[in-house]
Amino acid sequence: MNVAIKFFQDGGFWMYPILIVGIIGGAFAVERFIKLKLLERANKRTWDDIYPLLKKGEFDKARQMVEASTSAVGQLLTMGLEVQGTVRRRDDIEIAMEEAMMEITPQLEARTVYISMFANVATLLGLLGTIIGLISAFEAVANANPAEKSALLSNSIAMAMNTTAFGLIAAIPLLVCYNMVNSKTAAIVGSLEMISVKTLKLISTLSRRGFQAAPASNEADKEEEKTEDESDTSAEASS
């Protein structure tokens, strides 16, 4: 602990901006991790509840359920099922769900870029602190006693390099967090696209079955009417 405190103190003024940037970037990373984890759970819970209804063709119940949901899956399916309730064309439903994806994706990616930005800023602040420290060191050595120049220059350079080291210490974890958040976001987007495809397939399959059942029902009605007509004709002939 004492070594870390001494390391921080030896870096001078620029260690404080780097520390602040690292804390802010870390706060964004934590917020994104928590947000995406909660959203992932909500999506799974919503889909597990909706999928059985979609398989049964109970679109009205599914529509009511997703309208009350605040998850990304709820937003996606709300758009698709609203269109499904008014039109039967697959293309129209697909377009509506694509529009929903275009609205949801920026929400998932919100504030993620700040993590990378603060990582870069921390690195640049470290370099800036080192350069300014070296300039000050050379100015001090120029006016120092010749016998003390070597020791003074070594100490000054060591102190100036502390800011670069601390900038990297702050930036590396932020870059790791940035890539992990990006990976989690991509996984959620991929799951939403898969849900969209599955929903479209279920709607198309059930619509096709209904369309095929309708002509069969009409044929049965015609056969029944034909049989009744023949029975009436036979009765008239007998009389």
Short mmCIF file of C-alpha atoms in Angstrom, two decimals, residues 82-173:
data_model
loop_
_atom_site.label_atom_id
_atom_site.label_comp_id
_atom_site.label_asym_id
_atom_site.label_seq_id
_atom_site.Cartn_x
_atom_site.Cartn_y
_atom_site.Cartn_z
CA GLU A 82 -49.42 -5.10 -33.90
CA VAL A 83 -48.87 -5.38 -37.65
CA GLN A 84 -49.85 -9.06 -37.56
CA GLY A 85 -53.20 -8.08 -36.10
CA THR A 86 -54.01 -5.82 -39.07
CA VAL A 87 -52.28 -7.46 -42.05
CA ARG A 88 -51.26 -10.99 -42.99
CA ARG A 89 -48.31 -10.30 -45.26
CA ARG A 90 -45.02 -11.62 -43.94
CA ASP A 91 -43.08 -8.78 -45.56
CA ASP A 92 -45.03 -6.12 -43.65
CA ILE A 93 -44.47 -7.89 -40.32
CA GLU A 94 -40.77 -8.33 -41.09
CA ILE A 95 -40.35 -4.65 -41.94
CA ALA A 96 -42.06 -3.65 -38.69
CA MET A 97 -39.73 -5.86 -36.66
CA GLU A 98 -36.69 -4.50 -38.50
CA GLU A 99 -37.79 -0.97 -37.60
CA ALA A 100 -38.07 -2.08 -33.97
CA MET A 101 -34.53 -3.50 -34.12
CA MET A 102 -33.27 -0.17 -35.46
CA GLU A 103 -34.78 1.54 -32.41
CA ILE A 104 -33.55 -1.04 -29.88
CA THR A 105 -29.92 -1.40 -31.06
CA PRO A 106 -28.87 2.22 -30.27
CA GLN A 107 -30.38 1.79 -26.79
CA LEU A 108 -28.20 -1.28 -26.23
CA GLU A 109 -25.07 0.48 -27.48
CA ALA A 110 -25.70 3.71 -25.54
CA ARG A 111 -22.72 5.01 -23.53
CA THR A 112 -20.53 2.04 -24.50
CA VAL A 113 -18.31 4.24 -26.65
CA TYR A 114 -17.48 6.38 -23.58
CA ILE A 115 -15.59 3.46 -22.03
CA SER A 116 -13.20 3.35 -24.99
CA MET A 117 -12.98 7.14 -25.07
CA PHE A 118 -11.93 7.37 -21.41
CA ALA A 119 -9.36 4.60 -21.93
CA ASN A 120 -7.77 6.64 -24.72
CA VAL A 121 -7.94 9.84 -22.68
CA ALA A 122 -6.20 8.14 -19.73
CA THR A 123 -3.37 6.99 -22.01
CA LEU A 124 -2.97 10.43 -23.57
CA LEU A 125 -3.00 12.16 -20.19
CA GLY A 126 -0.24 9.82 -19.05
CA LEU A 127 1.86 10.72 -22.08
CA LEU A 128 1.14 14.42 -21.61
CA GLY A 129 2.18 14.24 -17.97
CA THR A 130 5.40 12.48 -18.94
CA ILE A 131 6.29 15.04 -21.60
CA ILE A 132 5.60 17.99 -19.31
CA GLY A 133 7.54 16.27 -16.53
CA LEU A 134 10.53 15.73 -18.80
CA ILE A 135 10.48 19.36 -19.93
CA SER A 136 10.48 20.50 -16.31
CA ALA A 137 13.23 18.02 -15.47
CA PHE A 138 15.55 19.27 -18.21
CA GLU A 139 14.92 22.88 -17.20
CA ALA A 140 15.79 22.05 -13.60
CA VAL A 141 18.93 20.13 -14.59
CA ALA A 142 20.14 23.02 -16.75
CA ASN A 143 20.40 25.25 -13.68
CA ALA A 144 21.62 22.58 -11.26
CA ASN A 145 25.12 21.90 -9.91
CA PRO A 146 27.08 19.73 -12.41
CA ALA A 147 27.80 17.16 -9.72
CA GLU A 148 24.08 16.72 -9.04
CA LYS A 149 22.84 16.74 -12.63
CA SER A 150 22.98 12.98 -13.19
CA ALA A 151 21.09 12.04 -10.03
CA LEU A 152 18.56 14.86 -10.46
CA LEU A 153 17.89 13.92 -14.09
CA SER A 154 17.39 10.24 -13.21
CA ASN A 155 14.93 11.04 -10.43
CA SER A 156 13.01 13.53 -12.56
CA ILE A 157 12.67 11.10 -15.48
CA ALA A 158 11.52 8.34 -13.15
CA MET A 159 8.83 10.62 -11.71
CA ALA A 160 7.73 11.74 -15.18
CA MET A 161 7.38 8.13 -16.36
CA ASN A 162 5.01 7.39 -13.49
CA THR A 163 2.23 9.23 -15.29
CA THR A 164 2.61 7.08 -18.40
CA ALA A 165 2.56 3.93 -16.29
CA PHE A 166 -0.51 5.10 -14.37
CA GLY A 167 -2.26 6.08 -17.60
CA LEU A 168 -1.76 2.54 -18.91
CA ILE A 169 -2.88 1.06 -15.61
CA ALA A 170 -6.15 2.98 -15.98
CA ALA A 171 -6.57 2.39 -19.73
CA ILE A 172 -5.95 -1.36 -20.00
CA PRO A 173 -8.84 -2.47 -17.74
#
